[in-house]
PDB file of C-alpha atoms in Angstrom:
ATOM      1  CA  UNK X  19      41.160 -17.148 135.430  1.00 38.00           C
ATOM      2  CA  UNK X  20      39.396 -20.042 137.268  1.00 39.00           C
ATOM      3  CA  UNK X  21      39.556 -20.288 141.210  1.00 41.00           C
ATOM      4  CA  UNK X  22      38.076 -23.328 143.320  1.00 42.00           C
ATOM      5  CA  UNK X  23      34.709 -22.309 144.750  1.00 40.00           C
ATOM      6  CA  UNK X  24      36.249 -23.101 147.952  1.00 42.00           C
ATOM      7  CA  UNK X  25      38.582 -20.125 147.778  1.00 43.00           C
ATOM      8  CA  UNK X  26      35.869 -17.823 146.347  1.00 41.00           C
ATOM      9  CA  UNK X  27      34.242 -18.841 148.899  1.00 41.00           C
ATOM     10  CA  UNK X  28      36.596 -17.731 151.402  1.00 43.00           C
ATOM     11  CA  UNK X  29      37.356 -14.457 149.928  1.00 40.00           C
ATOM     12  CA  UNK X  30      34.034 -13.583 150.191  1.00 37.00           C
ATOM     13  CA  UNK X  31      33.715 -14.443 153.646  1.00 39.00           C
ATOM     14  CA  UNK X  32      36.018 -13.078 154.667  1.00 39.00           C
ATOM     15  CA  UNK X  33      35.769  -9.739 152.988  1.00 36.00           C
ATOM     16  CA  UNK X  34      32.298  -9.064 154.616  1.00 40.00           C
ATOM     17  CA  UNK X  35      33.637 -10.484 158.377  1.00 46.00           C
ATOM     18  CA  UNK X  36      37.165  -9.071 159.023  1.00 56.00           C
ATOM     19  CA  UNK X  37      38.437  -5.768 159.496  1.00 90.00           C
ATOM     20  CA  UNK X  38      40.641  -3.794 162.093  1.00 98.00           C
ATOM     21  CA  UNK X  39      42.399  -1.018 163.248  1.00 98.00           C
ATOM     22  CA  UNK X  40      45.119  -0.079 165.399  1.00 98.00           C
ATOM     23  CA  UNK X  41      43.299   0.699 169.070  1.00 98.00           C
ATOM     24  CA  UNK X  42      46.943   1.366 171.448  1.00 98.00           C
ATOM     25  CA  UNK X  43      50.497   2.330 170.483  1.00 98.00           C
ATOM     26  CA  UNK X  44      53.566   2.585 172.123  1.00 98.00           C
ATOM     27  CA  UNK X  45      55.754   5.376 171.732  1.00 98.00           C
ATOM     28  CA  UNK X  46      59.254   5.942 174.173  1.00 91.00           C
ATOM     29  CA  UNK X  47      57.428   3.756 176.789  1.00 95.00           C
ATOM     30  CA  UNK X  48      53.993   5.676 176.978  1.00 98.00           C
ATOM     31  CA  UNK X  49      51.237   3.379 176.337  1.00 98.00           C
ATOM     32  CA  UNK X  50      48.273   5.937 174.310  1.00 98.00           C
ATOM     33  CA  UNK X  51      45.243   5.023 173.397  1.00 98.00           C
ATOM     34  CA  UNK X  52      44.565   4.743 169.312  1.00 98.00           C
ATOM     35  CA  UNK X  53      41.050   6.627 167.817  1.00 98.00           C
ATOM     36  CA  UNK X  54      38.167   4.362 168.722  1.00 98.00           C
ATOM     37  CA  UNK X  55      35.789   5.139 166.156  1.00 98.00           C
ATOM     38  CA  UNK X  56      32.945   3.596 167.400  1.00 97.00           C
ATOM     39  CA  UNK X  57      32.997   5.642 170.617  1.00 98.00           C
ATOM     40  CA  UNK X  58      35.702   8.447 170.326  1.00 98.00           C
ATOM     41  CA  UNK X  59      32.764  10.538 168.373  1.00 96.00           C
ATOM     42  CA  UNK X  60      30.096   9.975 170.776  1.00 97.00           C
ATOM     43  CA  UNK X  61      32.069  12.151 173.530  1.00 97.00           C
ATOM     44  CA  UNK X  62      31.085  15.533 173.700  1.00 97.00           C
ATOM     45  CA  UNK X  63      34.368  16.195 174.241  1.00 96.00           C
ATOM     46  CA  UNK X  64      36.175  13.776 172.268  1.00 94.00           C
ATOM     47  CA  UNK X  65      39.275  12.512 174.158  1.00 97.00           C
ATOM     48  CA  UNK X  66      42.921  13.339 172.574  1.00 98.00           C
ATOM     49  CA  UNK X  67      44.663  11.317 170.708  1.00 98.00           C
ATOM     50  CA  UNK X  68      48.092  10.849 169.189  1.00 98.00           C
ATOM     51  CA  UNK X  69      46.478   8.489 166.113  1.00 98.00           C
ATOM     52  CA  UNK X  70      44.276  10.416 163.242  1.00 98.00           C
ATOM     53  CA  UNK X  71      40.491   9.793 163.179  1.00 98.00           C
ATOM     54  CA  UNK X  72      39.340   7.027 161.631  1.00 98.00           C
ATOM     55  CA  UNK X  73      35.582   5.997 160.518  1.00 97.00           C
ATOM     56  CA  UNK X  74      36.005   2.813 161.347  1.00 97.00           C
ATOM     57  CA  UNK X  75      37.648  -0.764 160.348  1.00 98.00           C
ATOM     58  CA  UNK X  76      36.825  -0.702 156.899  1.00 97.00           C
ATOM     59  CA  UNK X  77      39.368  -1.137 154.040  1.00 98.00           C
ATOM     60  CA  UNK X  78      40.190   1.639 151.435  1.00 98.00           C
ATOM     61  CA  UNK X  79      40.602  -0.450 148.587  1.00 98.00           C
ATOM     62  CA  UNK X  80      40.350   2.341 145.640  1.00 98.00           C
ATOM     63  CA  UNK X  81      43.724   3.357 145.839  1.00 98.00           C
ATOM     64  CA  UNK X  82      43.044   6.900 143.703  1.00 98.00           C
ATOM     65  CA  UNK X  83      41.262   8.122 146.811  1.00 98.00           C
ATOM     66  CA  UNK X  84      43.344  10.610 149.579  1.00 98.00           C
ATOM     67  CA  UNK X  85      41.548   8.217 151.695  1.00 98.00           C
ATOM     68  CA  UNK X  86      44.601   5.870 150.970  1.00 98.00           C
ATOM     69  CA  UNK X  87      46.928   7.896 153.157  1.00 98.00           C
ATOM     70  CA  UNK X  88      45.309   8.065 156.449  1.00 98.00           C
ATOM     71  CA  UNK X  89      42.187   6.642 156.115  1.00 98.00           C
ATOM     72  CA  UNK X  90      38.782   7.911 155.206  1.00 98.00           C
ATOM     73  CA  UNK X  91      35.479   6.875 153.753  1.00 97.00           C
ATOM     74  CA  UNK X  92      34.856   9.248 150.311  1.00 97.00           C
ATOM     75  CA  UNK X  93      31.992   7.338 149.562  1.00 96.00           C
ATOM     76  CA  UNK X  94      30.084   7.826 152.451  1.00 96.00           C
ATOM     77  CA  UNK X  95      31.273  11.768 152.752  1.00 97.00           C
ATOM     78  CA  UNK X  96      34.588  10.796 155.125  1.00 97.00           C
ATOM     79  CA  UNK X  97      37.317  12.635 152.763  1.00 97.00           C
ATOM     80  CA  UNK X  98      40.579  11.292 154.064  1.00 98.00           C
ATOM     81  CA  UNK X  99      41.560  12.131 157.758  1.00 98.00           C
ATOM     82  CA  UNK X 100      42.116  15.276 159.980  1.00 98.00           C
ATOM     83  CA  UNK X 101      45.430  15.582 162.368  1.00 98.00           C
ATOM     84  CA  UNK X 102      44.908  14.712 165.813  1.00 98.00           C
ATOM     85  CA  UNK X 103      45.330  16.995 168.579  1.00 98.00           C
ATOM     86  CA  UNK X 104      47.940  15.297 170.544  1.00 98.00           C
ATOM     87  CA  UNK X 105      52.366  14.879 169.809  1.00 98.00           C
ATOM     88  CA  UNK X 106      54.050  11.850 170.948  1.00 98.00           C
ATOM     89  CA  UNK X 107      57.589  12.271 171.954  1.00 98.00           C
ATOM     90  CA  UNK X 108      60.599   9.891 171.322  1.00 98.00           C
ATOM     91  CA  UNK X 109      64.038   9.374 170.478  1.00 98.00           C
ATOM     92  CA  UNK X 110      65.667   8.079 167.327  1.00 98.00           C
ATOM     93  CA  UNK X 111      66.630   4.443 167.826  1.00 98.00           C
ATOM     94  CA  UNK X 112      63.359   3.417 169.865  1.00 97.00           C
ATOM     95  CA  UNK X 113      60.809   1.127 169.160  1.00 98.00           C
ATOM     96  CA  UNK X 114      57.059   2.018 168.622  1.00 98.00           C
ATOM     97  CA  UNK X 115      54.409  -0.834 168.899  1.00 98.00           C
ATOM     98  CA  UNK X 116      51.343  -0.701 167.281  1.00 99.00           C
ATOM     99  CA  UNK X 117      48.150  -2.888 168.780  1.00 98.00           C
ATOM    100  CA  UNK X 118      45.676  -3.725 166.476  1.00 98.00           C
ATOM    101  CA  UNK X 119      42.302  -5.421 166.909  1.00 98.00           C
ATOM    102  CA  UNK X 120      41.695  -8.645 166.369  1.00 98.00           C
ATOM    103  CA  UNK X 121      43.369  -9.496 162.918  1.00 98.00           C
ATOM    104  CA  UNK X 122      41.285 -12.660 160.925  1.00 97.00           C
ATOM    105  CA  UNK X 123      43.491 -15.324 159.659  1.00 96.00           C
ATOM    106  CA  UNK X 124      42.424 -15.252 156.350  1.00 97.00           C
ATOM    107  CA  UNK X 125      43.479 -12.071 155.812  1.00 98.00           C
ATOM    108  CA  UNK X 126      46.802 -12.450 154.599  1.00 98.00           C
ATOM    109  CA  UNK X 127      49.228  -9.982 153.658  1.00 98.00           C
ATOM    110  CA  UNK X 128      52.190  -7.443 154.417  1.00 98.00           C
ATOM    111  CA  UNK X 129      52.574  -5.057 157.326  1.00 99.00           C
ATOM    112  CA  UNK X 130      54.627  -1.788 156.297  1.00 99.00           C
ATOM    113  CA  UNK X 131      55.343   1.558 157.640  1.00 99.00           C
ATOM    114  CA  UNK X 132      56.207   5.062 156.521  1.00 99.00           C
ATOM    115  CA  UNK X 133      57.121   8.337 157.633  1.00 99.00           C
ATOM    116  CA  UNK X 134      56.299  11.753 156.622  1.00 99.00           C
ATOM    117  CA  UNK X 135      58.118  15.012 158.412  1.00 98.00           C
ATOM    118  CA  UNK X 136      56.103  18.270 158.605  1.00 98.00           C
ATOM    119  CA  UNK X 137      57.314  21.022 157.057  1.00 97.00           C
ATOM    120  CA  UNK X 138      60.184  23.942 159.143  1.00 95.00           C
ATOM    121  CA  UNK X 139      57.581  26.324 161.117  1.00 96.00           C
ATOM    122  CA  UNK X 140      53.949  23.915 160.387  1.00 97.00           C
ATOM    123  CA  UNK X 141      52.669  22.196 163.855  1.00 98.00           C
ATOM    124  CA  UNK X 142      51.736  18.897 163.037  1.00 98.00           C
ATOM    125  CA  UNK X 143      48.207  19.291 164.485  1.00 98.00           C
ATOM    126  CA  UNK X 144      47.210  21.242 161.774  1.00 98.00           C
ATOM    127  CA  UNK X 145      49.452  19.309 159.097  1.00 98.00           C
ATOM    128  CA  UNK X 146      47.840  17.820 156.299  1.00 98.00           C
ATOM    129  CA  UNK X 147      50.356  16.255 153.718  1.00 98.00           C
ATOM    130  CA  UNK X 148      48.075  16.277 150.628  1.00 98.00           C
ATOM    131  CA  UNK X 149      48.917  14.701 147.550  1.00 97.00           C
ATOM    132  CA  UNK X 150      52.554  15.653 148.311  1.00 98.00           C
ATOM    133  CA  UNK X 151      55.830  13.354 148.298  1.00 98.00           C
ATOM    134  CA  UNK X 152      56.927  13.603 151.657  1.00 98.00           C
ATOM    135  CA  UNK X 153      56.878   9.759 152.753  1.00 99.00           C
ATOM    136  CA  UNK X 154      59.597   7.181 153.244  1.00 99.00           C
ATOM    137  CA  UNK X 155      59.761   3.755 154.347  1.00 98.00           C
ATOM    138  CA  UNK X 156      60.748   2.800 157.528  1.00 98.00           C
ATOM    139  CA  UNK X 157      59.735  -0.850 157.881  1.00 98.00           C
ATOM    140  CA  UNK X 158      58.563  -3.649 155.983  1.00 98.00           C
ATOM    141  CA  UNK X 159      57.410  -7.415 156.262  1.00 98.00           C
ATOM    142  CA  UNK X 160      55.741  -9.689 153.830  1.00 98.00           C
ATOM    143  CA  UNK X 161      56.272 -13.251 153.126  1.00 98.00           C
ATOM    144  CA  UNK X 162      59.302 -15.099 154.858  1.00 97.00           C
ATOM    145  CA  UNK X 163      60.680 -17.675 152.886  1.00 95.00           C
ATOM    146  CA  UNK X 164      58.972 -20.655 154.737  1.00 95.00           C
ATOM    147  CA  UNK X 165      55.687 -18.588 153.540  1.00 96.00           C
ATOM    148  CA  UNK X 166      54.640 -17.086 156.501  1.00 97.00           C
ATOM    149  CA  UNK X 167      52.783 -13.829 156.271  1.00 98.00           C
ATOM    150  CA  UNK X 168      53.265 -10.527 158.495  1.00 98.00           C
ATOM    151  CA  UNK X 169      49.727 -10.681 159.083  1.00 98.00           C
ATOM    152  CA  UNK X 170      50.164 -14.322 160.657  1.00 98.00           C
ATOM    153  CA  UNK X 171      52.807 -13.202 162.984  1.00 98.00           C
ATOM    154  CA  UNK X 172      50.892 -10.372 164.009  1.00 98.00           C
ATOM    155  CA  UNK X 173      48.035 -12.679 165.371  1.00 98.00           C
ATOM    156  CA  UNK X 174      50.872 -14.807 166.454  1.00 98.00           C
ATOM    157  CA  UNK X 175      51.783 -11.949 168.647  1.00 98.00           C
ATOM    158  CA  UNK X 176      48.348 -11.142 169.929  1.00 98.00           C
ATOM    159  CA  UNK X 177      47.834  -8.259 167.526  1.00 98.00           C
ATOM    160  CA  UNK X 178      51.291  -6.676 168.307  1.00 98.00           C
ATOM    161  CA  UNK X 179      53.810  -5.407 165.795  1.00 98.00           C
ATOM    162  CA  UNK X 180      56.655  -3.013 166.653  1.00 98.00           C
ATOM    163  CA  UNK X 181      59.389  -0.797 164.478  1.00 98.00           C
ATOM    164  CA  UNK X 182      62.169   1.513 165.258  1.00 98.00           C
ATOM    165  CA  UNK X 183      62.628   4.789 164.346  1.00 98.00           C
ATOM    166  CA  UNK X 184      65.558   4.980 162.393  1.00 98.00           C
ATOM    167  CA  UNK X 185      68.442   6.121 163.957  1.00 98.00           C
ATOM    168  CA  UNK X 186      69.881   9.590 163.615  1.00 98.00           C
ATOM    169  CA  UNK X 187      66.486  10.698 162.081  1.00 98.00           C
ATOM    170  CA  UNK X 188      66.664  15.134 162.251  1.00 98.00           C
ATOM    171  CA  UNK X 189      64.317  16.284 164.796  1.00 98.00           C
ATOM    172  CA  UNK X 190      61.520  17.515 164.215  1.00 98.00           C
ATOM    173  CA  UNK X 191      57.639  16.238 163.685  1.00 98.00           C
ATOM    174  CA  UNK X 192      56.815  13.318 162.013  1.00 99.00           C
ATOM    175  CA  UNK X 193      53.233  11.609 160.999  1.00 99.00           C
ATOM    176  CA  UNK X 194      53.359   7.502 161.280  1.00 99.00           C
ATOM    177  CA  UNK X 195      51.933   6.019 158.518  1.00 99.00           C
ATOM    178  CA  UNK X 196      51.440   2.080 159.532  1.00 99.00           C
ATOM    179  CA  UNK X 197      49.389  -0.323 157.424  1.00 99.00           C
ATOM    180  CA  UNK X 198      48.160  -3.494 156.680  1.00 99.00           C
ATOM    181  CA  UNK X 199      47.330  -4.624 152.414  1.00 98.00           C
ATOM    182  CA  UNK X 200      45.073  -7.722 152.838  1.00 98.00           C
ATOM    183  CA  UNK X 201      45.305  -9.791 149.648  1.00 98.00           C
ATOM    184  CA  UNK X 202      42.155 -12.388 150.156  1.00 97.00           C
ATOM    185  CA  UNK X 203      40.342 -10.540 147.369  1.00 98.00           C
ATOM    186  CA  UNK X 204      43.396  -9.429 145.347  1.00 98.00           C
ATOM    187  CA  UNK X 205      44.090 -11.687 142.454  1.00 97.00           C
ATOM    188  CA  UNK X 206      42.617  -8.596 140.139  1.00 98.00           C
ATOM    189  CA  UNK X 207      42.047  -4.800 141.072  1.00 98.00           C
ATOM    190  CA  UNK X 208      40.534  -3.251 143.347  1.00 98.00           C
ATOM    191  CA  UNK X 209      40.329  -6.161 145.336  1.00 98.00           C
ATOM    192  CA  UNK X 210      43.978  -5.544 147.510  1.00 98.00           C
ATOM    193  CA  UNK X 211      42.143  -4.133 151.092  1.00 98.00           C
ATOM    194  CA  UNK X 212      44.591  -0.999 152.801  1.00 98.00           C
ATOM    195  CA  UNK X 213      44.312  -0.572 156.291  1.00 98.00           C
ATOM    196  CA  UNK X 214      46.135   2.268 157.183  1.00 98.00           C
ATOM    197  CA  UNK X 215      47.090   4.483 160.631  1.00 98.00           C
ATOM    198  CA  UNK X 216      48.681   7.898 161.269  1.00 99.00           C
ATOM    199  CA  UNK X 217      49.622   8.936 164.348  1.00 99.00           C
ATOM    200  CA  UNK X 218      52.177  11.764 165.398  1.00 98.00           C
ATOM    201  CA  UNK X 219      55.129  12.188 167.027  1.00 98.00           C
ATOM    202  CA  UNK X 220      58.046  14.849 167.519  1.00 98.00           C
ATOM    203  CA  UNK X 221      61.281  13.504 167.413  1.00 98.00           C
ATOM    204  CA  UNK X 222      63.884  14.825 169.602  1.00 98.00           C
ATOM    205  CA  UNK X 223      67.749  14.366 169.758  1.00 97.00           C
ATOM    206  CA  UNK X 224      70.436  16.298 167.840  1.00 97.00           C
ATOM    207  CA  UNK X 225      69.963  13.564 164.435  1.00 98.00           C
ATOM    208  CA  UNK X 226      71.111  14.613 161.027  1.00 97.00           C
ATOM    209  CA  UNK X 227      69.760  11.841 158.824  1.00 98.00           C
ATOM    210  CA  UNK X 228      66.469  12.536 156.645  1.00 98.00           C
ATOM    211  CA  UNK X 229      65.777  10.813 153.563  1.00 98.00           C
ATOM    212  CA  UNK X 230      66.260  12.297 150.251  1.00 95.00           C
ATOM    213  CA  UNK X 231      63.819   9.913 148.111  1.00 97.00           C
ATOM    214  CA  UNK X 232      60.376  10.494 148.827  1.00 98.00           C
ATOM    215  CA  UNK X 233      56.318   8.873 147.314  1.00 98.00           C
ATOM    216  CA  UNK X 234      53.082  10.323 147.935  1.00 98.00           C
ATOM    217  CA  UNK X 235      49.537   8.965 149.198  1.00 98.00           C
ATOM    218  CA  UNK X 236      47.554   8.684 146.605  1.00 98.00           C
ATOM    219  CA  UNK X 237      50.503   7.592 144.456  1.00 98.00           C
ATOM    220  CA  UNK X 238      52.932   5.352 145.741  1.00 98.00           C
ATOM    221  CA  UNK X 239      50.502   2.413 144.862  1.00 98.00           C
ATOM    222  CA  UNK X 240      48.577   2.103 141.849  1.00 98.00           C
ATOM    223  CA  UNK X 241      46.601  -0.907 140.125  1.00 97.00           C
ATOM    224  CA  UNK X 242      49.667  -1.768 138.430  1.00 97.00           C
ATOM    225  CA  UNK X 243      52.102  -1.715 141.586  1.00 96.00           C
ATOM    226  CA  UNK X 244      53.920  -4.862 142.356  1.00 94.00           C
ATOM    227  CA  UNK X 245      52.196  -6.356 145.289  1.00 98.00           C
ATOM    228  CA  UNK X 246      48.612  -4.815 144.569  1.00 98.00           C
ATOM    229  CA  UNK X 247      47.270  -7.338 142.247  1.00 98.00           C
ATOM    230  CA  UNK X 248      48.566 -11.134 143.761  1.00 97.00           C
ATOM    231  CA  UNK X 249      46.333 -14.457 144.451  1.00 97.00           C
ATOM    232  CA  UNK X 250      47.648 -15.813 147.859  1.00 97.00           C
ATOM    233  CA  UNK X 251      46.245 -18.741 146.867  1.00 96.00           C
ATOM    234  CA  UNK X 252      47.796 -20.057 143.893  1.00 96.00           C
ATOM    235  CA  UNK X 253      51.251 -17.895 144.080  1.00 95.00           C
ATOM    236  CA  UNK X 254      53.131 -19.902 146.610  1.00 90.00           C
ATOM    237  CA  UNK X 255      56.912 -17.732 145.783  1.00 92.00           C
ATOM    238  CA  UNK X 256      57.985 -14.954 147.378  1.00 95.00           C
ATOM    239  CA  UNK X 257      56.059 -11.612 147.838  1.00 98.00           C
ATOM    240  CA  UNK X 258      56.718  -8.456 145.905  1.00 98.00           C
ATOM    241  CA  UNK X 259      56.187  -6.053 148.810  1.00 98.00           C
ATOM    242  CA  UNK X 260      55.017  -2.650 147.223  1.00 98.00           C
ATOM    243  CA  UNK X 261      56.408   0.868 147.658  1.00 98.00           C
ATOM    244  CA  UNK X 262      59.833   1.804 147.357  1.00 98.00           C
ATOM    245  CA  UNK X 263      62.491   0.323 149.573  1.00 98.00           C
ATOM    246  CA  UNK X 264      62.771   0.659 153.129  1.00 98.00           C
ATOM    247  CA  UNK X 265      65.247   3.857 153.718  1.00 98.00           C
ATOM    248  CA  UNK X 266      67.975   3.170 156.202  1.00 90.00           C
TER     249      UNK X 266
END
């Protein structure tokens, strides 16, 4: 496949310049501060969080790796993430913003978000999901039909992008699993860039509703997943947004 040297060009740019990470979010009206991983670990006593550790903006873009569900860095020794020591409580039916740093423009591509409920009797802060199906879609945004991406309203909005917890949702503890897939560098695989953040949160209310379908991280995406493997800059059609479909 042939691409202009102009969009080579800025694929490679841009994969060497722009990263992020989500640095507040707001949960039932409490502002918290995300992981800052290029000071949280310098503390001696690193300050709580609600959002898992990160090691810092980078991409996961092997999508084998545990890294995939909550961030990591294998490669440099960083398996996956650990829980953080902190619970965010809400309601069903409220909205949860996420503020990321400073998104780059040419890092186009869909914003979606999970949720994963820890099992009866395991706190959270010691919950590691594994390899295990326990996530659902929440949320999802990728192209609209006048071909604007997620990722362009987000800068649009100043790095701000909120959901809502769906409604009825059984109490209990739940890890956040919001992401950005940047597709500069995806017309083959590995090339799609995952930027995902887990944070946790204990849902209260009397809800009855829990999803019955369920994908795991690693697993859900794969080299061959629609979505993973698309050139923003030929395919001007709609977006096959990957995963399964948002539960409601």
């Amino acid at each position: 496949m042939l691409f202009t040297s102009a969009s080579l060009l800025l694929a490679f740019v841009s994969y060497v310049a722009g990263h992020g990470y989500v640095q507040e979010q707001v949960v039932g009206g409490t502002t918290y501060t995300g992981y800052l991983p290029y000071s949280d670990p310098y503390y001696s006593t690193p300050p709580p969080r609600i959002i898992r550790k990160i090691p810092g903006n980078g991409p996961i873009t092997d999508l084998s790796l545990i890294d995939v569900q909550c961030n990591g860095w294998s490669e440099g020794g960083v398996i996956g993430s650990a829980p953080a020591p902190l619970i965010a409580p809400t309601a069903p039916g409220t909205t949860v913003t996420f503020k990321w740093t400073t998104w780059p423009d040419s890092h186009l591509g869909p914003i979606i978000t999970y949720m994963a409920k820890a099992p009866s009797g395991t706190n959270i802060t010691q919950w590691l999901p594994g390899t295990s199906a326990v996530w659902f879609k929440i949320a999802e945004t990728g192209k609209s039909s006048s071909g604007v991406w997620a990722t362009q309203t987000l800068i649009n909005n100043a790095g701000s992008w909120s959901v809502t917890i769906p409604s009825g949702l059984a109490p209990g503890q739940y890890i956040i699993r919001h992401e950005i897939i940047a597709l500069h560098a995806a017309w083959a695989y590995p090339g799609a860039q995952v930027y995902p953040s887990c944070s946790q949160i204990q849902i209260t209310g009397s809800g009855n509703r829990s999803p019955t379908s369920f994908v795991s991280f690693p697993g859900a995406y794969t080299g061959t997943t629609q979505g993973i493997v698309y050139d923003v800059y030929t395919n001007t059609g709609s977006y096959p947004i990957p995963g399964p479909t948002v539960w409601t």
